[in-house]
Amino acid sequence: ETGVTQTPRHLVMGMTNKKSLKCEQHLGHNAMYWYKQSAKKPLELMFVYNFKEQTENNSVPSRFSPECPNSSHLFLHLHTLQPEDSALYLCASSQAPGQKSYEQYFGPGTRLTVT
Amino acid sequence: QQQVKQSPQSLIVQKGGISIINCAYENTAFDYFPWYQQFPGKGPALLIAIRPDVSEKKEGRFTISFNKSAKQFSLHIMDSQPGDSATYFCAAFTSGTYKYIFGTGTRLKVLA
């Protein structure tokens, strides 16, 4: 295991539901990321947080709302999603910018299906 | 300019053979090039990485070859084993923006 955990591992939700994805890292990192992984597409960066501050929002629709209460926890709140939002959502963590290590570690992902 | 082009999309290799996956980039600001291995139902796991000041890095059966002038890098898996069957992603990172750009992935199957 990489030290990054995600819950739930699988989620099926209707288009009108509200749900949240949770990520926790036990690596002492200060940067956390949300990625979307769809079939036959590169990993898409969604959000970046450094020291709890959002530093990147990669033109993500407002139906995805991130929250980072501290450097160890990251949430992705979901509401009124579309079927095309079905994908594997990956959380990752790394040292913050300015540190010497660039290594990024991923969680196992949440497989989201929007019906 | 921000893309990383990865090939092939899929690869079948006999056990004991050499698996080779290639990536190409355009942005010369990239300064760290990792490879990730992903098994079904798991997140990508960092496999091996290289910085552009070296041309090759080897860890066990895995080798990265880096050609700075051609802006290409490749992963070689020597003595490929069925347990290596997975999807492999290359990535490029720039410390200036602290962003990773990922390739589209190569699905490797090693036949027993």
mmCIF file of C-alpha atoms in Angstrom:
data_model
loop_
_atom_site.group_PDB
_atom_site.id
_atom_site.type_symbol
_atom_site.label_atom_id
_atom_site.label_comp_id
_atom_site.label_asym_id
_atom_site.label_seq_id
_atom_site.Cartn_x
_atom_site.Cartn_y
_atom_site.Cartn_z
ATOM 1 C CA GLU A 1 0.000 0.000 0.000
ATOM 2 C CA THR A 2 1.205 3.502 -0.790
ATOM 3 C CA GLY A 3 0.040 5.277 2.350
ATOM 4 C CA VAL A 4 -2.788 7.025 0.547
ATOM 5 C CA THR A 5 -6.252 5.665 1.252
ATOM 6 C CA GLN A 6 -9.525 6.468 -0.462
ATOM 7 C CA THR A 7 -13.122 5.746 0.463
ATOM 8 C CA PRO A 8 -15.433 4.541 -0.815
ATOM 9 C CA ARG A 9 -13.768 2.273 -3.354
ATOM 10 C CA HIS A 10 -16.927 2.023 -5.431
ATOM 11 C CA LEU A 11 -19.840 4.437 -5.699
ATOM 12 C CA VAL A 12 -22.989 4.364 -7.772
ATOM 13 C CA MET A 13 -25.055 7.504 -7.688
ATOM 14 C CA GLY A 14 -27.959 9.017 -9.515
ATOM 15 C CA MET A 15 -27.701 12.320 -11.278
ATOM 16 C CA THR A 16 -29.571 14.124 -8.508
ATOM 17 C CA ASN A 17 -27.628 12.652 -5.596
ATOM 18 C CA LYS A 18 -25.000 14.322 -3.440
ATOM 19 C CA LYS A 19 -22.048 12.278 -2.304
ATOM 20 C CA SER A 20 -18.471 12.815 -1.143
ATOM 21 C CA LEU A 21 -15.198 11.056 -1.813
ATOM 22 C CA LYS A 22 -12.581 10.964 0.920
ATOM 23 C CA CYS A 23 -8.820 10.734 0.711
ATOM 24 C CA GLU A 24 -6.302 10.448 3.531
ATOM 25 C CA GLN A 25 -2.527 10.355 3.292
ATOM 26 C CA HIS A 26 -0.197 9.027 5.965
ATOM 27 C CA LEU A 27 3.060 10.109 4.327
ATOM 28 C CA GLY A 28 3.587 13.495 5.934
ATOM 29 C CA HIS A 29 3.077 15.241 2.606
ATOM 30 C CA ASN A 30 1.773 18.755 2.168
ATOM 31 C CA ALA A 31 0.385 18.644 -1.352
ATOM 32 C CA MET A 32 -2.695 16.680 -2.367
ATOM 33 C CA TYR A 33 -4.313 16.154 -5.751
ATOM 34 C CA TRP A 34 -7.507 14.915 -7.371
ATOM 35 C CA TYR A 35 -7.262 13.234 -10.770
ATOM 36 C CA LYS A 36 -9.900 11.783 -13.071
ATOM 37 C CA GLN A 37 -9.009 8.621 -14.974
ATOM 38 C CA SER A 38 -11.208 7.701 -17.926
ATOM 39 C CA ALA A 39 -10.655 4.845 -20.337
ATOM 40 C CA LYS A 40 -8.107 5.559 -23.085
ATOM 41 C CA LYS A 41 -7.447 9.093 -21.841
ATOM 42 C CA PRO A 42 -4.492 10.520 -19.967
ATOM 43 C CA LEU A 43 -4.906 11.141 -16.284
ATOM 44 C CA GLU A 44 -6.654 14.481 -15.936
ATOM 45 C CA LEU A 45 -5.561 16.741 -13.108
ATOM 46 C CA MET A 46 -8.591 18.290 -11.416
ATOM 47 C CA PHE A 47 -7.430 20.074 -8.268
ATOM 48 C CA VAL A 48 -4.232 20.699 -6.342
ATOM 49 C CA TYR A 49 -3.881 21.746 -2.721
ATOM 50 C CA ASN A 50 -0.621 22.893 -1.157
ATOM 51 C CA PHE A 51 -0.630 23.330 2.599
ATOM 52 C CA LYS A 52 -4.464 23.234 2.557
ATOM 53 C CA GLU A 53 -4.674 26.033 -0.006
ATOM 54 C CA GLN A 54 -6.098 25.326 -3.450
ATOM 55 C CA THR A 55 -3.463 26.190 -6.025
ATOM 56 C CA GLU A 56 -4.963 24.598 -9.109
ATOM 57 C CA ASN A 57 -8.445 24.220 -10.501
ATOM 58 C CA ASN A 58 -8.101 22.750 -13.942
ATOM 59 C CA SER A 59 -11.363 24.150 -15.361
ATOM 60 C CA VAL A 60 -13.375 21.597 -13.452
ATOM 61 C CA PRO A 61 -17.193 21.977 -13.526
ATOM 62 C CA SER A 62 -18.710 23.366 -10.342
ATOM 63 C CA ARG A 63 -20.588 20.114 -9.735
ATOM 64 C CA PHE A 64 -17.230 18.937 -8.329
ATOM 65 C CA SER A 65 -16.299 20.759 -5.131
ATOM 66 C CA PRO A 66 -13.053 19.974 -3.314
ATOM 67 C CA GLU A 67 -12.309 20.495 0.346
ATOM 68 C CA CYS A 68 -9.003 20.207 2.173
ATOM 69 C CA PRO A 69 -9.438 20.679 5.936
ATOM 70 C CA ASN A 70 -5.801 19.797 6.686
ATOM 71 C CA SER A 71 -2.711 18.484 4.902
ATOM 72 C CA SER A 72 -3.694 14.864 5.506
ATOM 73 C CA HIS A 73 -7.290 14.894 4.285
ATOM 74 C CA LEU A 74 -8.906 15.751 0.999
ATOM 75 C CA PHE A 75 -12.540 15.496 -0.022
ATOM 76 C CA LEU A 76 -14.342 15.734 -3.321
ATOM 77 C CA HIS A 77 -18.001 16.676 -2.969
ATOM 78 C CA LEU A 78 -20.215 15.613 -5.848
ATOM 79 C CA HIS A 79 -23.653 16.893 -6.822
ATOM 80 C CA THR A 80 -25.872 16.737 -9.902
ATOM 81 C CA LEU A 81 -23.308 14.739 -11.830
ATOM 82 C CA GLN A 82 -23.636 13.645 -15.433
ATOM 83 C CA PRO A 83 -23.158 10.121 -16.834
ATOM 84 C CA GLU A 84 -19.928 11.268 -18.505
ATOM 85 C CA ASP A 85 -18.517 11.903 -15.042
ATOM 86 C CA SER A 86 -18.333 8.148 -14.521
ATOM 87 C CA ALA A 87 -14.637 7.365 -14.077
ATOM 88 C CA LEU A 88 -11.975 6.349 -11.594
ATOM 89 C CA TYR A 89 -11.177 9.247 -9.281
ATOM 90 C CA LEU A 90 -7.672 9.147 -7.929
ATOM 91 C CA CYS A 91 -6.196 11.024 -5.032
ATOM 92 C CA ALA A 92 -2.469 11.595 -4.800
ATOM 93 C CA SER A 93 -0.035 13.314 -2.494
ATOM 94 C CA SER A 94 3.510 14.619 -2.657
ATOM 95 C CA GLN A 95 5.909 16.955 -0.960
ATOM 96 C CA ALA A 96 4.923 20.570 -1.465
ATOM 97 C CA PRO A 97 6.586 22.777 -4.096
ATOM 98 C CA GLY A 98 10.026 23.862 -3.062
ATOM 99 C CA GLN A 99 10.906 20.508 -1.556
ATOM 100 C CA LYS A 100 13.511 18.313 -3.231
ATOM 101 C CA SER A 101 11.316 15.281 -3.751
ATOM 102 C CA TYR A 102 8.970 15.264 -6.727
ATOM 103 C CA GLU A 103 7.557 11.804 -6.105
ATOM 104 C CA GLN A 104 3.807 11.576 -6.188
ATOM 105 C CA TYR A 105 1.915 8.716 -4.581
ATOM 106 C CA PHE A 106 -1.564 7.608 -5.542
ATOM 107 C CA GLY A 107 -4.422 6.058 -3.649
ATOM 108 C CA PRO A 108 -6.376 3.076 -5.013
ATOM 109 C CA GLY A 109 -9.108 5.278 -6.439
ATOM 110 C CA THR A 110 -12.888 5.458 -6.221
ATOM 111 C CA ARG A 111 -14.748 3.883 -9.136
ATOM 112 C CA LEU A 112 -17.700 6.214 -9.696
ATOM 113 C CA THR A 113 -20.705 5.282 -11.804
ATOM 114 C CA VAL A 114 -23.349 7.906 -12.476
ATOM 115 C CA THR A 115 -26.702 6.492 -13.524
ATOM 116 C CA GLN B 1 3.273 21.526 -25.957
ATOM 117 C CA GLN B 2 2.021 20.137 -22.692
ATOM 118 C CA GLN B 3 1.335 16.668 -24.088
ATOM 119 C CA VAL B 4 3.262 13.521 -23.494
ATOM 120 C CA LYS B 5 2.803 11.031 -26.316
ATOM 121 C CA GLN B 6 3.054 7.387 -25.326
ATOM 122 C CA SER B 7 3.303 4.317 -27.538
ATOM 123 C CA PRO B 8 2.320 1.622 -28.113
ATOM 124 C CA GLN B 9 -1.198 1.579 -26.730
ATOM 125 C CA SER B 10 -0.925 -2.136 -26.051
ATOM 126 C CA LEU B 11 1.897 -4.638 -26.056
ATOM 127 C CA ILE B 12 2.093 -8.424 -25.891
ATOM 128 C CA VAL B 13 5.402 -10.006 -24.951
ATOM 129 C CA GLN B 14 6.479 -13.565 -24.306
ATOM 130 C CA LYS B 15 7.760 -14.462 -20.867
ATOM 131 C CA GLY B 16 11.453 -13.701 -20.674
ATOM 132 C CA GLY B 17 11.288 -11.137 -23.456
ATOM 133 C CA ILE B 18 11.995 -7.412 -23.367
ATOM 134 C CA SER B 19 9.102 -4.966 -23.139
ATOM 135 C CA ILE B 20 9.750 -1.477 -24.490
ATOM 136 C CA ILE B 21 7.414 1.486 -24.051
ATOM 137 C CA ASN B 22 8.195 4.884 -25.504
ATOM 138 C CA CYS B 23 7.232 8.437 -24.616
ATOM 139 C CA ALA B 24 7.914 11.755 -26.296
ATOM 140 C CA TYR B 25 7.458 15.298 -25.063
ATOM 141 C CA GLU B 26 7.781 18.836 -26.378
ATOM 142 C CA ASN B 27 8.152 21.071 -23.340
ATOM 143 C CA THR B 28 11.823 21.451 -22.468
ATOM 144 C CA ALA B 29 10.864 22.754 -19.028
ATOM 145 C CA PHE B 30 10.047 19.235 -17.854
ATOM 146 C CA ASP B 31 12.649 18.168 -15.322
ATOM 147 C CA TYR B 32 11.483 14.857 -13.901
ATOM 148 C CA PHE B 33 10.182 11.818 -15.761
ATOM 149 C CA PRO B 34 8.537 9.015 -13.760
ATOM 150 C CA TRP B 35 6.960 5.790 -14.876
ATOM 151 C CA TYR B 36 3.939 4.372 -13.105
ATOM 152 C CA GLN B 37 2.573 0.824 -13.046
ATOM 153 C CA GLN B 38 -1.125 0.265 -12.540
ATOM 154 C CA PHE B 39 -2.847 -3.038 -11.886
ATOM 155 C CA PRO B 40 -6.629 -3.426 -12.307
ATOM 156 C CA GLY B 41 -8.487 -2.019 -9.324
ATOM 157 C CA LYS B 42 -5.411 -0.227 -7.991
ATOM 158 C CA GLY B 43 -4.027 3.245 -8.255
ATOM 159 C CA PRO B 44 -0.837 3.940 -10.223
ATOM 160 C CA ALA B 45 2.327 3.042 -8.319
ATOM 161 C CA LEU B 46 5.619 4.819 -8.909
ATOM 162 C CA LEU B 47 7.966 2.374 -10.611
ATOM 163 C CA ILE B 48 11.088 4.272 -11.577
ATOM 164 C CA ALA B 49 11.967 7.870 -12.425
ATOM 165 C CA ILE B 50 14.750 9.827 -14.062
ATOM 166 C CA ARG B 51 15.952 13.412 -14.175
ATOM 167 C CA PRO B 52 17.245 14.861 -17.468
ATOM 168 C CA ASP B 53 20.859 15.103 -16.335
ATOM 169 C CA VAL B 54 21.347 11.343 -16.792
ATOM 170 C CA SER B 55 20.770 9.186 -19.874
ATOM 171 C CA GLU B 56 19.881 5.925 -18.177
ATOM 172 C CA LYS B 57 18.648 4.622 -14.856
ATOM 173 C CA LYS B 58 18.298 0.995 -13.906
ATOM 174 C CA GLU B 59 16.432 -0.587 -11.027
ATOM 175 C CA GLY B 60 16.327 -4.340 -11.133
ATOM 176 C CA ARG B 61 14.693 -5.431 -14.385
ATOM 177 C CA PHE B 62 13.420 -1.921 -15.136
ATOM 178 C CA THR B 63 15.488 0.633 -17.067
ATOM 179 C CA ILE B 64 14.679 4.137 -18.229
ATOM 180 C CA SER B 65 16.550 5.406 -21.253
ATOM 181 C CA PHE B 66 16.454 9.156 -21.712
ATOM 182 C CA ASN B 67 17.362 11.065 -24.880
ATOM 183 C CA LYS B 68 17.308 14.755 -24.074
ATOM 184 C CA SER B 69 18.076 15.990 -27.597
ATOM 185 C CA ALA B 70 15.285 13.892 -29.099
ATOM 186 C CA LYS B 71 12.955 14.675 -26.184
ATOM 187 C CA GLN B 72 12.158 11.012 -25.781
ATOM 188 C CA PHE B 73 12.353 8.528 -22.966
ATOM 189 C CA SER B 74 11.530 4.867 -22.763
ATOM 190 C CA LEU B 75 10.934 2.099 -20.266
ATOM 191 C CA HIS B 76 12.598 -1.257 -20.810
ATOM 192 C CA ILE B 77 11.442 -4.273 -18.845
ATOM 193 C CA MET B 78 13.997 -7.043 -19.091
ATOM 194 C CA ASP B 79 13.087 -10.712 -18.597
ATOM 195 C CA SER B 80 9.380 -9.790 -18.626
ATOM 196 C CA GLN B 81 7.191 -11.896 -16.351
ATOM 197 C CA PRO B 82 3.430 -12.557 -16.310
ATOM 198 C CA GLY B 83 3.290 -10.577 -13.055
ATOM 199 C CA ASP B 84 4.430 -7.517 -15.015
ATOM 200 C CA SER B 85 1.129 -7.540 -16.916
ATOM 201 C CA ALA B 86 -0.329 -4.139 -16.098
ATOM 202 C CA THR B 87 -0.868 -0.688 -17.557
ATOM 203 C CA TYR B 88 2.197 1.531 -17.625
ATOM 204 C CA PHE B 89 2.073 5.322 -17.686
ATOM 205 C CA CYS B 90 4.874 7.697 -18.407
ATOM 206 C CA ALA B 91 4.704 11.205 -17.026
ATOM 207 C CA ALA B 92 6.594 14.456 -17.228
ATOM 208 C CA PHE B 93 6.870 16.938 -14.411
ATOM 209 C CA THR B 94 7.973 20.509 -14.248
ATOM 210 C CA SER B 95 9.138 21.877 -10.933
ATOM 211 C CA GLY B 96 8.246 25.353 -12.151
ATOM 212 C CA THR B 97 4.506 24.713 -12.104
ATOM 213 C CA TYR B 98 4.645 21.548 -9.989
ATOM 214 C CA LYS B 99 2.420 19.723 -12.442
ATOM 215 C CA TYR B 100 2.487 16.237 -13.868
ATOM 216 C CA ILE B 101 1.453 15.509 -17.437
ATOM 217 C CA PHE B 102 0.652 11.872 -18.072
ATOM 218 C CA GLY B 103 0.812 9.723 -21.176
ATOM 219 C CA THR B 104 -2.234 7.744 -22.263
ATOM 220 C CA GLY B 105 -0.901 4.442 -20.942
ATOM 221 C CA THR B 106 0.300 1.147 -22.405
ATOM 222 C CA ARG B 107 -1.443 -2.070 -21.550
ATOM 223 C CA LEU B 108 1.216 -4.766 -21.277
ATOM 224 C CA LYS B 109 0.425 -8.444 -21.344
ATOM 225 C CA VAL B 110 3.189 -10.956 -20.737
ATOM 226 C CA LEU B 111 2.338 -14.445 -21.898
ATOM 227 C CA ALA B 112 3.382 -17.372 -19.734
#
